[in-house]
PDB file of C-alpha atoms and ligand atoms in Angstrom:
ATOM      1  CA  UNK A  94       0.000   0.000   0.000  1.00  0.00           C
ATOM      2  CA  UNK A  95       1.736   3.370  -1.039  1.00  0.00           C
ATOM      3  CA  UNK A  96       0.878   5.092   2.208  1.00  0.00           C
ATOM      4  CA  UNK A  97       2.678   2.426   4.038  1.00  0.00           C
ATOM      5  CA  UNK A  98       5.873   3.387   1.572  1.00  0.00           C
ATOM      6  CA  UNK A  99       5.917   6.364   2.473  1.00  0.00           C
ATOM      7  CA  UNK A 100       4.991   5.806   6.091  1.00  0.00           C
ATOM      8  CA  UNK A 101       8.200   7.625   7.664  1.00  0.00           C
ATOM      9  CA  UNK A 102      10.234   6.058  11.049  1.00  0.00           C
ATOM     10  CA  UNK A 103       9.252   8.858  12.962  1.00  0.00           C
ATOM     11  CA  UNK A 104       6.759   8.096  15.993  1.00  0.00           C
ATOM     12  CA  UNK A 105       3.835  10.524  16.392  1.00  0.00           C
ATOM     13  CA  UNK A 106       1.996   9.040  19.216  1.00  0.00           C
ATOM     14  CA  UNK A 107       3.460   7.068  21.690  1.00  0.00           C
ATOM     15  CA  UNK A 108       2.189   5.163  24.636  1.00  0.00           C
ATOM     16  CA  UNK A 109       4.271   3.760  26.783  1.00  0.00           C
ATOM     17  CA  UNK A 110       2.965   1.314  29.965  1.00  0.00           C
ATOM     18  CA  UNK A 111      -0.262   3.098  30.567  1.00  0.00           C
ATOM     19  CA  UNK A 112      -2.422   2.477  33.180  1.00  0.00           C
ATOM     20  CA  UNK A 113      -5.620   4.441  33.776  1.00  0.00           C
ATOM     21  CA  UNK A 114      -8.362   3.178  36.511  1.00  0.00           C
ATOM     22  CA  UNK A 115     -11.810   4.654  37.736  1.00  0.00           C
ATOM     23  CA  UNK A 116     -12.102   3.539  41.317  1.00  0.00           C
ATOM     24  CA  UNK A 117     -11.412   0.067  41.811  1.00  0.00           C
ATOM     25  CA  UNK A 118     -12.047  -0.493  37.757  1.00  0.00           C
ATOM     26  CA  UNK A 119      -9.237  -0.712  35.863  1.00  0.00           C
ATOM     27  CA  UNK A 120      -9.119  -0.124  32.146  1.00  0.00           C
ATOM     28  CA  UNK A 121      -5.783   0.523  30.515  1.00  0.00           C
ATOM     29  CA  UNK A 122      -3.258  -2.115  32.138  1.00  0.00           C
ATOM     30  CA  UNK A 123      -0.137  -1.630  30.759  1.00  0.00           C
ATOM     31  CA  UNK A 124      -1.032   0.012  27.130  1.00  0.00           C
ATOM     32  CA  UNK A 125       2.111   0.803  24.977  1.00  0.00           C
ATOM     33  CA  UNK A 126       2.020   1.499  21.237  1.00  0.00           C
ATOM     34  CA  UNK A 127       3.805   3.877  18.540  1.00  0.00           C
ATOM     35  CA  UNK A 128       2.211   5.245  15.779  1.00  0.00           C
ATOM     36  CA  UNK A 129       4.744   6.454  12.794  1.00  0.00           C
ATOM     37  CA  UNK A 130       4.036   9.706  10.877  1.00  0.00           C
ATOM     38  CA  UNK A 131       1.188   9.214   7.829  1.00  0.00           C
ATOM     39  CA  UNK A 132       0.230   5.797   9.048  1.00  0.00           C
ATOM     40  CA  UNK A 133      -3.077   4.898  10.122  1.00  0.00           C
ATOM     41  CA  UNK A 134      -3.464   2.676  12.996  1.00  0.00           C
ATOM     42  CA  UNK A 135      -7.307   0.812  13.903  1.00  0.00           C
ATOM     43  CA  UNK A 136      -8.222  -0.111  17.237  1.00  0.00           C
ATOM     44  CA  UNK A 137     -10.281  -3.004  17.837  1.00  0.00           C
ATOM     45  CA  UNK A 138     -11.520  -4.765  21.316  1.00  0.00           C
ATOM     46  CA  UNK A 139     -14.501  -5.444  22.795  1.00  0.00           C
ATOM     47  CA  UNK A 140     -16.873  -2.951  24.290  1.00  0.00           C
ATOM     48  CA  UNK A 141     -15.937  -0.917  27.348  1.00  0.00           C
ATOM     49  CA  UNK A 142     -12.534  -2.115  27.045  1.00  0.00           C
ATOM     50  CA  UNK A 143     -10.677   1.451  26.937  1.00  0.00           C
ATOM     51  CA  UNK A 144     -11.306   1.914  23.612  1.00  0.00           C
ATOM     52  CA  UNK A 145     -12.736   6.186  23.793  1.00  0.00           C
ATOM     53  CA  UNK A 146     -10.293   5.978  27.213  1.00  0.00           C
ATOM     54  CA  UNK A 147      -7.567   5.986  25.163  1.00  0.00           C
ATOM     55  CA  UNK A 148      -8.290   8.444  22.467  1.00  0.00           C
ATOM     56  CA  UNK A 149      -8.957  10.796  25.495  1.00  0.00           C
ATOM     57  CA  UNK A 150      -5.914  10.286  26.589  1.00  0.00           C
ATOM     58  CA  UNK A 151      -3.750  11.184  23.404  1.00  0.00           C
ATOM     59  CA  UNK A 152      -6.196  14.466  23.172  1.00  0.00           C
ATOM     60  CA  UNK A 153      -5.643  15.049  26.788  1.00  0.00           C
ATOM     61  CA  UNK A 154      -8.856  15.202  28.069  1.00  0.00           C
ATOM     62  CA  UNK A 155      -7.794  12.523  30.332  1.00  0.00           C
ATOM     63  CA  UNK A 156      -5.021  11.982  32.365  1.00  0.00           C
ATOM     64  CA  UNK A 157      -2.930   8.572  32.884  1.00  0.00           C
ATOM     65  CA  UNK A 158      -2.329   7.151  36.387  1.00  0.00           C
ATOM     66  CA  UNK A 159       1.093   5.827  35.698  1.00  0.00           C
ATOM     67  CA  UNK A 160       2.698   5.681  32.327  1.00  0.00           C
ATOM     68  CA  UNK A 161       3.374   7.859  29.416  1.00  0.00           C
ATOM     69  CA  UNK A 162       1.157   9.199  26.486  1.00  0.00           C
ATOM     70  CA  UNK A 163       3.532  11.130  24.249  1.00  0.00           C
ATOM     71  CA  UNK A 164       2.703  13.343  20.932  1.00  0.00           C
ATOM     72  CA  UNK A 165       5.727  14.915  19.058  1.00  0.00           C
ATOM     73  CA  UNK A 166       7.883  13.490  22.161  1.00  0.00           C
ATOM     74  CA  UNK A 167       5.709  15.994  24.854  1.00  0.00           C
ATOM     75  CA  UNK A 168       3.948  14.364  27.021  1.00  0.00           C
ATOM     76  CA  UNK A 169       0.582  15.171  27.068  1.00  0.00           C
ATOM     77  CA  UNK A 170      -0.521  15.136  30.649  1.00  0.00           C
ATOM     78  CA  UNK A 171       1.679  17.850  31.653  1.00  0.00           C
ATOM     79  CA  UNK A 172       0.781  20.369  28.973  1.00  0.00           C
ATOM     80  CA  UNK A 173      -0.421  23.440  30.332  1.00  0.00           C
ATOM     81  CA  UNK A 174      -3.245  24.980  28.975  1.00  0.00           C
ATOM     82  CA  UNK A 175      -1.787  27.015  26.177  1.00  0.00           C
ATOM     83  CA  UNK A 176       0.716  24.177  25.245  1.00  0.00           C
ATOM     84  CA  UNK A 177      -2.682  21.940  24.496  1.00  0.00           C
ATOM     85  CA  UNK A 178      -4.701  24.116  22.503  1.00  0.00           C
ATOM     86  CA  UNK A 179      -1.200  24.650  20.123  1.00  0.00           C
ATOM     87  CA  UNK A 180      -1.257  20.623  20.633  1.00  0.00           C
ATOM     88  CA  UNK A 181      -4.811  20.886  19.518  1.00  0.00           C
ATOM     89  CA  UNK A 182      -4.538  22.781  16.795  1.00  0.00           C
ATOM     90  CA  UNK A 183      -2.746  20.185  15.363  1.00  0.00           C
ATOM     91  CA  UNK A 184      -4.976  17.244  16.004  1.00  0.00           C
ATOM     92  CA  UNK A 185      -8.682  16.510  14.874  1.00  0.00           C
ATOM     93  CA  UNK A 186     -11.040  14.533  17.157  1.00  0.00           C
ATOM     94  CA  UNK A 187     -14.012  13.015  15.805  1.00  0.00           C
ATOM     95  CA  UNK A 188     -16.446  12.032  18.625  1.00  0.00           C
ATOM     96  CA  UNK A 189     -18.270   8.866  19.401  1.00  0.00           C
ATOM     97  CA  UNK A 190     -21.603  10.122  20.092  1.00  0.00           C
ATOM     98  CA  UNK A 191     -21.237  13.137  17.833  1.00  0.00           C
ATOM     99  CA  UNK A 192     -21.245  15.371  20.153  1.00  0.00           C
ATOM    100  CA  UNK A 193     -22.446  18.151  18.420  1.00  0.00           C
ATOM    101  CA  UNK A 194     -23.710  21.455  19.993  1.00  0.00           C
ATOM    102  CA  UNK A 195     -27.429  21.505  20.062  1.00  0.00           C
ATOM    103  CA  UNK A 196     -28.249  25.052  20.464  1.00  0.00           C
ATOM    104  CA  UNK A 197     -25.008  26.023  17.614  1.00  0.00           C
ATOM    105  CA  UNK A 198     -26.134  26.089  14.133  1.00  0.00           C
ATOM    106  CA  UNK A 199     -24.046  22.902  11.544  1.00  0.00           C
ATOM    107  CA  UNK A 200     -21.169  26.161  10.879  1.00  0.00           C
ATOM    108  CA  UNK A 201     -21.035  27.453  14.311  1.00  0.00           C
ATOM    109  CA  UNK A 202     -20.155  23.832  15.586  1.00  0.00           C
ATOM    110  CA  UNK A 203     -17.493  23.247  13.032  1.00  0.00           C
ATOM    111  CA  UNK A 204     -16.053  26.462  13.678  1.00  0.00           C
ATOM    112  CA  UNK A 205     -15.377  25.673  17.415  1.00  0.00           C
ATOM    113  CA  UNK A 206     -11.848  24.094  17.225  1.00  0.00           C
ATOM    114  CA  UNK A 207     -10.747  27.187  15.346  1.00  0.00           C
ATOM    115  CA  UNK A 208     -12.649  29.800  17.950  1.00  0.00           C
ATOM    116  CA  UNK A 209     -11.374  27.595  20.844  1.00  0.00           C
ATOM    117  CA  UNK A 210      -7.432  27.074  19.750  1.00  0.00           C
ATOM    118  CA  UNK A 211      -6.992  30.349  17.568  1.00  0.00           C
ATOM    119  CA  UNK A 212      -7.464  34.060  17.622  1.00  0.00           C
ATOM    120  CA  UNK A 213      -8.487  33.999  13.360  1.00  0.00           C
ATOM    121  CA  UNK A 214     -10.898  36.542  11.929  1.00  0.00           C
ATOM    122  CA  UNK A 215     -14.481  35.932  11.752  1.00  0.00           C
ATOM    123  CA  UNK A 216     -14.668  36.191   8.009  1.00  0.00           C
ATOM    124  CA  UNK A 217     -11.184  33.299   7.643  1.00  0.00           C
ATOM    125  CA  UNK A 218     -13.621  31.397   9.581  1.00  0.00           C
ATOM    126  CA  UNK A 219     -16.432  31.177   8.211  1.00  0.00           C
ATOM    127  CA  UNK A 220     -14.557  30.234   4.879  1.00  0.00           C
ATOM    128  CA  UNK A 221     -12.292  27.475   6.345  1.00  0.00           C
ATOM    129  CA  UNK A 222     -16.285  26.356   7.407  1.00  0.00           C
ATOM    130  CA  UNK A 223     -17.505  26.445   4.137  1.00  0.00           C
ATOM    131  CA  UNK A 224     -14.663  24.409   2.713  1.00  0.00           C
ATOM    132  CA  UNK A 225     -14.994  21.410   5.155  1.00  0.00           C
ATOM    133  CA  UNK A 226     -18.785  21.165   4.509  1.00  0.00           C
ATOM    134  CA  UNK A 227     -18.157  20.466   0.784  1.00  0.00           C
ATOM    135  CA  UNK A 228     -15.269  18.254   1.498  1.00  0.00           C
ATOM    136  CA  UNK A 229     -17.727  16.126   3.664  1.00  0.00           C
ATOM    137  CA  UNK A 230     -20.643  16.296   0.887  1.00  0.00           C
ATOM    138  CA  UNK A 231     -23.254  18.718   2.931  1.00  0.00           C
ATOM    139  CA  UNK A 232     -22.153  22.274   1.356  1.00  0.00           C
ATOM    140  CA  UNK A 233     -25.662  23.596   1.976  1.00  0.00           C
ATOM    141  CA  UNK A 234     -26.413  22.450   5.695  1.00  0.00           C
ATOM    142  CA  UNK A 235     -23.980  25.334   7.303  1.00  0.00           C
ATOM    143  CA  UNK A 236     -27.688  27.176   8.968  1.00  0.00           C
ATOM    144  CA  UNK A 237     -29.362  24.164  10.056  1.00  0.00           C
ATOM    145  CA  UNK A 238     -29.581  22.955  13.497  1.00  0.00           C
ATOM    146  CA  UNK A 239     -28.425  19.041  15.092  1.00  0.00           C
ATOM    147  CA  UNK A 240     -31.896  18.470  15.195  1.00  0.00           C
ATOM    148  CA  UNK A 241     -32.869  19.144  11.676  1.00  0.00           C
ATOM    149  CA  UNK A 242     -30.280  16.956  10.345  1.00  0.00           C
ATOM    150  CA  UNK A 243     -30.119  12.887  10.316  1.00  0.00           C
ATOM    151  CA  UNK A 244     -27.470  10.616  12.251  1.00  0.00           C
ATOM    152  CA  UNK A 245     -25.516  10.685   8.847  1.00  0.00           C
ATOM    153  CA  UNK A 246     -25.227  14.369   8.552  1.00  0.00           C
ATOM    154  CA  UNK A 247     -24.096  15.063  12.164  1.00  0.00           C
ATOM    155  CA  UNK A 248     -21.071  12.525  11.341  1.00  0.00           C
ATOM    156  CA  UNK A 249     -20.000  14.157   8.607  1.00  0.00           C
ATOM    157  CA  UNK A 250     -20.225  17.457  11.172  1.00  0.00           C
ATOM    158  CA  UNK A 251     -18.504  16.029  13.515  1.00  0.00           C
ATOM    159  CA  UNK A 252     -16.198  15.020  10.450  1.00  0.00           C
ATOM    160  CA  UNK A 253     -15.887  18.379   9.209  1.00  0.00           C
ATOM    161  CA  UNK A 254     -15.708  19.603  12.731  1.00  0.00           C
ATOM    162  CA  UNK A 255     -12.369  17.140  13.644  1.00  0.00           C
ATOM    163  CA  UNK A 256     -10.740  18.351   9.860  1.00  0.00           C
ATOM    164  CA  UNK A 257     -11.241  22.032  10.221  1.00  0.00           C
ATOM    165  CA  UNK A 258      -7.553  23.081  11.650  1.00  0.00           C
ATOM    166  CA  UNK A 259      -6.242  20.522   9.162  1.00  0.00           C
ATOM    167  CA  UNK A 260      -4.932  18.778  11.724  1.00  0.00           C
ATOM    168  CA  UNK A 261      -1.538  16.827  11.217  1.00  0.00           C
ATOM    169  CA  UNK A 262      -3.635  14.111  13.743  1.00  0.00           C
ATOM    170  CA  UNK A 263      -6.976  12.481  13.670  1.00  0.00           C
ATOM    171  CA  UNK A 264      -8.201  10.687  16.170  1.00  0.00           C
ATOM    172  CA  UNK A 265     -11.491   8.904  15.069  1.00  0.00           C
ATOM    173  CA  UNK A 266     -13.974   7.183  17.375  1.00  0.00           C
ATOM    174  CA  UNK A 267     -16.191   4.884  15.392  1.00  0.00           C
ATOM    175  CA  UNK A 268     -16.655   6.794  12.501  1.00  0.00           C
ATOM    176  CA  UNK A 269     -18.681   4.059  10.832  1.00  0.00           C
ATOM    177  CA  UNK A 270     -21.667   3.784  13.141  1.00  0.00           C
ATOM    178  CA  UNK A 271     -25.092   4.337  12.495  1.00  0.00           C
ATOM    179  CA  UNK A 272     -23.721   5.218   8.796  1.00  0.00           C
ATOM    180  CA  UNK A 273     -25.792   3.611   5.895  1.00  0.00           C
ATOM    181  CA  UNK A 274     -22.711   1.566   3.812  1.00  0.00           C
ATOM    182  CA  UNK A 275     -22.445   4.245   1.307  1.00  0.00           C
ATOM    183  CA  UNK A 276     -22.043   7.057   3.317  1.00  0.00           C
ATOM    184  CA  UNK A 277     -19.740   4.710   4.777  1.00  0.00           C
ATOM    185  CA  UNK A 278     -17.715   3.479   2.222  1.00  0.00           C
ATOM    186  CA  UNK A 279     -17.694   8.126   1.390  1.00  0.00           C
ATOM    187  CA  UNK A 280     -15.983   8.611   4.618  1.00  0.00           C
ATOM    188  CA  UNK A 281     -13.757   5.363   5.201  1.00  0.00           C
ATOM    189  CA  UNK A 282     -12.390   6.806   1.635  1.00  0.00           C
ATOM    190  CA  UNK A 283     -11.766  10.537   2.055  1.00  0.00           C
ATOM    191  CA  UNK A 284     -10.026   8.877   5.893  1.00  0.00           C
ATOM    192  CA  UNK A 285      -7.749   7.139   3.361  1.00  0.00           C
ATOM    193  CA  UNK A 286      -7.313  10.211   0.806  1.00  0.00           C
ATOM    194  CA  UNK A 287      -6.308  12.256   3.829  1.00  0.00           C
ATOM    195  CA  UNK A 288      -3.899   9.999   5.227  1.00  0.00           C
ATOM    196  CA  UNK A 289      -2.158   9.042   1.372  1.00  0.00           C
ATOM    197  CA  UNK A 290      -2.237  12.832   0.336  1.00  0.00           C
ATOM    198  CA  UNK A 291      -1.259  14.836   3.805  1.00  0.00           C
ATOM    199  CA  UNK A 292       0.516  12.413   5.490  1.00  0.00           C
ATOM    200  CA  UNK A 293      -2.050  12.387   8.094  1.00  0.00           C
ATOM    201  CA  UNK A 294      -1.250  10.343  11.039  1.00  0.00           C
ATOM    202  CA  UNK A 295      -4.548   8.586  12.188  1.00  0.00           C
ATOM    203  CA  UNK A 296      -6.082   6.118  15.226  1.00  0.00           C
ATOM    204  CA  UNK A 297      -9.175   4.922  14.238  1.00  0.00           C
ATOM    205  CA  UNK A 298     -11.298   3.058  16.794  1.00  0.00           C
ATOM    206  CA  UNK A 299     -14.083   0.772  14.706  1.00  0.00           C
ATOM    207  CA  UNK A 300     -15.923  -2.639  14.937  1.00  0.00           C
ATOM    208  CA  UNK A 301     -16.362  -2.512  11.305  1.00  0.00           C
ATOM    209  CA  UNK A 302     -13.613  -4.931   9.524  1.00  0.00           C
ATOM    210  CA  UNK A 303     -14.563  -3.313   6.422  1.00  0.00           C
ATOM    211  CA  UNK A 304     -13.326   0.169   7.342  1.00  0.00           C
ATOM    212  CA  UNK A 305     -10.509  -1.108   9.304  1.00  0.00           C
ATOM    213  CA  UNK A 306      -9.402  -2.859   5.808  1.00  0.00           C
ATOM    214  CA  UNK A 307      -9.974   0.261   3.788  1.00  0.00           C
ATOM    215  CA  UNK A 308      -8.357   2.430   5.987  1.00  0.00           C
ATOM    216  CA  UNK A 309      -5.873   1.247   8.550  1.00  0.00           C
ATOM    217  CA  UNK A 310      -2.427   0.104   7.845  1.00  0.00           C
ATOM    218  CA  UNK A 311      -1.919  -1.530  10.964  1.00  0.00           C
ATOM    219  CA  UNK A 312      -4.238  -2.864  13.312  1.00  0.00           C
ATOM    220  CA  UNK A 313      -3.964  -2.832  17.285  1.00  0.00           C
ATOM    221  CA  UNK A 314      -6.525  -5.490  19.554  1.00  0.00           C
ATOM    222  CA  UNK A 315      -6.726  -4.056  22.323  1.00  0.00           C
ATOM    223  CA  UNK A 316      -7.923  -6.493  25.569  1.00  0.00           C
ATOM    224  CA  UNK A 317      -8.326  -6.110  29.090  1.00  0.00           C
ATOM    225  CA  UNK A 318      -6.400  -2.912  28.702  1.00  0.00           C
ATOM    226  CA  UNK A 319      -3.386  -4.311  26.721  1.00  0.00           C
ATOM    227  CA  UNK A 320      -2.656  -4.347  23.391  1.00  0.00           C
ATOM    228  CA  UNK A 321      -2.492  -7.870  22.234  1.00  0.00           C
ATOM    229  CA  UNK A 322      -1.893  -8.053  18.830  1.00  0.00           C
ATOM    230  CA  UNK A 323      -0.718  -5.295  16.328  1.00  0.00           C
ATOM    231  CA  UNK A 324      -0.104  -6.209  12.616  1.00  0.00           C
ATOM    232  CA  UNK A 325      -0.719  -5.139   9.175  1.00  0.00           C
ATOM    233  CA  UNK A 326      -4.756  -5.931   8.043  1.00  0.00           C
ATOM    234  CA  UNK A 327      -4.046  -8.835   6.613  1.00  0.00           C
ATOM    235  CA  UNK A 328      -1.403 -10.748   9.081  1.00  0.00           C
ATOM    236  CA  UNK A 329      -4.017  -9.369  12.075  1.00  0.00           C
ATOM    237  CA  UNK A 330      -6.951 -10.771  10.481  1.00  0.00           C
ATOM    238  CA  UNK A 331      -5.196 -14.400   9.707  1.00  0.00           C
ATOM    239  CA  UNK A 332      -4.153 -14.181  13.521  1.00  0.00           C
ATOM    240  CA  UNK A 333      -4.477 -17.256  15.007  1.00  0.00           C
ATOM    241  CA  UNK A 334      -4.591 -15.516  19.009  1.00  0.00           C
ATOM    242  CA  UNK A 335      -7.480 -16.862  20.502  1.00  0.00           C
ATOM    243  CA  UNK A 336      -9.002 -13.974  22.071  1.00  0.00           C
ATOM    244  CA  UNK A 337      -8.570 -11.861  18.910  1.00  0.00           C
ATOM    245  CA  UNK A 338     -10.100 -15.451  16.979  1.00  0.00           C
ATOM    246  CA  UNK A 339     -12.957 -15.543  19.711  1.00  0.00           C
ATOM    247  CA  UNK A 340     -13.948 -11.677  19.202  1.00  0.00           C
ATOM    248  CA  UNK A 341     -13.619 -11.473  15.318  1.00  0.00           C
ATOM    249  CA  UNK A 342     -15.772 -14.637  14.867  1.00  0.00           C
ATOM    250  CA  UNK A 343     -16.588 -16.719  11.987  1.00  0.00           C
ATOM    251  CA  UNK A 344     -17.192 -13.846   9.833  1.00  0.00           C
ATOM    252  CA  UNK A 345     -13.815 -12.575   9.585  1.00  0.00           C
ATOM    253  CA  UNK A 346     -12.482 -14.897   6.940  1.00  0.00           C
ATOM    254  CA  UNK A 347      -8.869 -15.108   6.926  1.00  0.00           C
ATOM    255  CA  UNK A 348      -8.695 -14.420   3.521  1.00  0.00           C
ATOM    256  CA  UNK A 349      -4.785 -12.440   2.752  1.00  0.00           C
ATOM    257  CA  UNK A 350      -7.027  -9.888   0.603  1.00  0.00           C
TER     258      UNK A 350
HETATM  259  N1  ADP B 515     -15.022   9.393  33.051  1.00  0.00           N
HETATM  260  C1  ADP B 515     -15.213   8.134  33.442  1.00  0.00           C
HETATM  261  N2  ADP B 515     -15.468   7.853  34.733  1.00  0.00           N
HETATM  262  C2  ADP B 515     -15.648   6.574  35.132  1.00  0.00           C
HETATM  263  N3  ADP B 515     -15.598   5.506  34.315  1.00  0.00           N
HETATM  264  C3  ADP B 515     -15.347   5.734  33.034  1.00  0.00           C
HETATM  265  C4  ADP B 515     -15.140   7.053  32.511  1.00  0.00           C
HETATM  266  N4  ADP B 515     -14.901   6.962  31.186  1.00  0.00           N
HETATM  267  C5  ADP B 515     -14.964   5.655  30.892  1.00  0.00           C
HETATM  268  N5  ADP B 515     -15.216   4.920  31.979  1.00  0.00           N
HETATM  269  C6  ADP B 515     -15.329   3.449  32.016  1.00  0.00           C
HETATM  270  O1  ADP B 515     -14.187   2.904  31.395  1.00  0.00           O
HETATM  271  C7  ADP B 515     -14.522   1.759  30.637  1.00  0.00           C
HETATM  272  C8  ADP B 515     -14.036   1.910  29.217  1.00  0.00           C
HETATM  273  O2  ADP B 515     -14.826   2.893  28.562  1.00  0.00           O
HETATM  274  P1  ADP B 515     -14.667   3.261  27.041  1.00  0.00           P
HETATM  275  O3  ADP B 515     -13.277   3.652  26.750  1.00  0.00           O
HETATM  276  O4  ADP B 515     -15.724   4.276  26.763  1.00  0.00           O
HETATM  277  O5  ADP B 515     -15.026   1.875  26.340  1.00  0.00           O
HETATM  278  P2  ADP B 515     -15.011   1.556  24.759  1.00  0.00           P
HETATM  279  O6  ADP B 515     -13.894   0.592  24.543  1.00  0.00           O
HETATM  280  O7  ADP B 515     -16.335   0.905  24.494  1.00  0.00           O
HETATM  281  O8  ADP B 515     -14.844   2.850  24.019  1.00  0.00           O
HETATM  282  C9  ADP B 515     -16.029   1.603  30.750  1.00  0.00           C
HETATM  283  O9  ADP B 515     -16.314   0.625  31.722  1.00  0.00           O
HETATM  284  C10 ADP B 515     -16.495   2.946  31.204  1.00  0.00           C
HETATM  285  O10 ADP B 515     -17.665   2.860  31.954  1.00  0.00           O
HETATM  286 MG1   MG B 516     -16.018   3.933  22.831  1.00  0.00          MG
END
């Protein structure tokens, strides 16, 4: 795969040992992965394993009990507050639920990132806006409301919404669900256009095997707050680990495609 060519040795995100526990619950165990610069990296595991925990973490909107989470070699947790919105500026973050802004009109909740982590004009705004909803396919929706639009349309918000810095990171959390497969198959491919043409560097958290094969160029399972197995699509779906065997079931066909 040519983004995997030109997939350079230099390590964007980095976890090293991470634990993270809520109360006598513990959910990341001893986490450590790298992800290189323009590579793409899926997350599988089962639900309420750490999955969102961990994307939190890389964002910083949660903080490790022990460990290391490390972006551009600064660790995350000890950012200050200016030193995370630059960090922020630089990575997308495309929300599980959405997470849209009920009250903020389709524009006003893309624009946040860019009224939250920069001082631009109004006017260079409301243009970077503009662009992102025709990139996502909704160039008309800008004045409409979260409740006006269907469960498609607010993912390609929040899509729009995690692009507009043109961030050098995207962190996606299930972009797939509760997307029909066509609007599906739209977004797993502009996810791959951005990481082939920008270099993007990527996590992508999804159940779907389809997307993960479209998209990822390495795959991580993570399990009881480990990662367990990482490998390229094809060598992680022929896995023979049981656990990963157990939660991909039958379906999963380990064809080398
Ligand atoms: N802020 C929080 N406070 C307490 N427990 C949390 C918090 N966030 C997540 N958890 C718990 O951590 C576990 C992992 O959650 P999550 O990362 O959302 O799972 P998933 O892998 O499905 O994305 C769940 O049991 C969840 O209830
Ligand atoms: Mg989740």
């Amino acid at each position: 795969m040519a983004a995997t060519e030109q997939a350079s040795d230099e390590v964007v995100i980095r976890l090293v040992d991470v634990h993270k526990a809520f109360g006598a619950q513990k959910v990341l165990q001893g986490l450590s992965f790298d992800v290189h610069r323009g590579t793409t990296l899926g997350v599988m595991g089962p639900s309420g394993t750490g999955k969102s925990v961990l994307l939190r973490h890389v964002i910083g909107l949660m903080h490790q009990d022990s460990g290391q989470v490390l972006v551009n070699g600064e660790e995350v947790s000890t950012l200050h507050r200016k030193e995370l919105a630059a960090m922020r500026r630089h990575m997308g973050y495309l929300f599980q639920e959405g997470a849209l802004i009920n009250w903020l009109t389709v524009a006003e909740n893309i624009a946040l990132p860019l009224r939250e982590n920069t001082k631009l004009p109004n006017a260079e705004i409301l243009d970077l806006v503009h662009a992102k909803l025709e990139l996502v396919g909704i160039p008309d929706a800008g004045e409409k409301l979260p409740s006006q639009i269907s469960g498609g349309m607010k993912k390609r918000v929040g899509l729009a919404r995690a692009l507009v810095t043109d961030p050098e990171i995207i962190l996606y959390d299930e972009p797939n669900a509760g997307l029909d497969p066509e609007i599906s198959r739209a977004i797993n491919q502009l996810m791959r256009e951005l990481a082939d043409r920008l270099q993007v560097t990527s996590i992508v958290v999804e159940h779907r095997v389809e997307c993960i094969r479209a998209v990822c160029d390495e795959v991580l399972f993570l399990d009881q707050g480990r990662a367990v197995v990482q490998a390229k699509p094809a060598d992680f779906f022929a896995s023979d680990h049981p656990r990963l065997r157990q939660f991909l079931g039958p379906e999963a066909v380990r064809s080398t495609s």
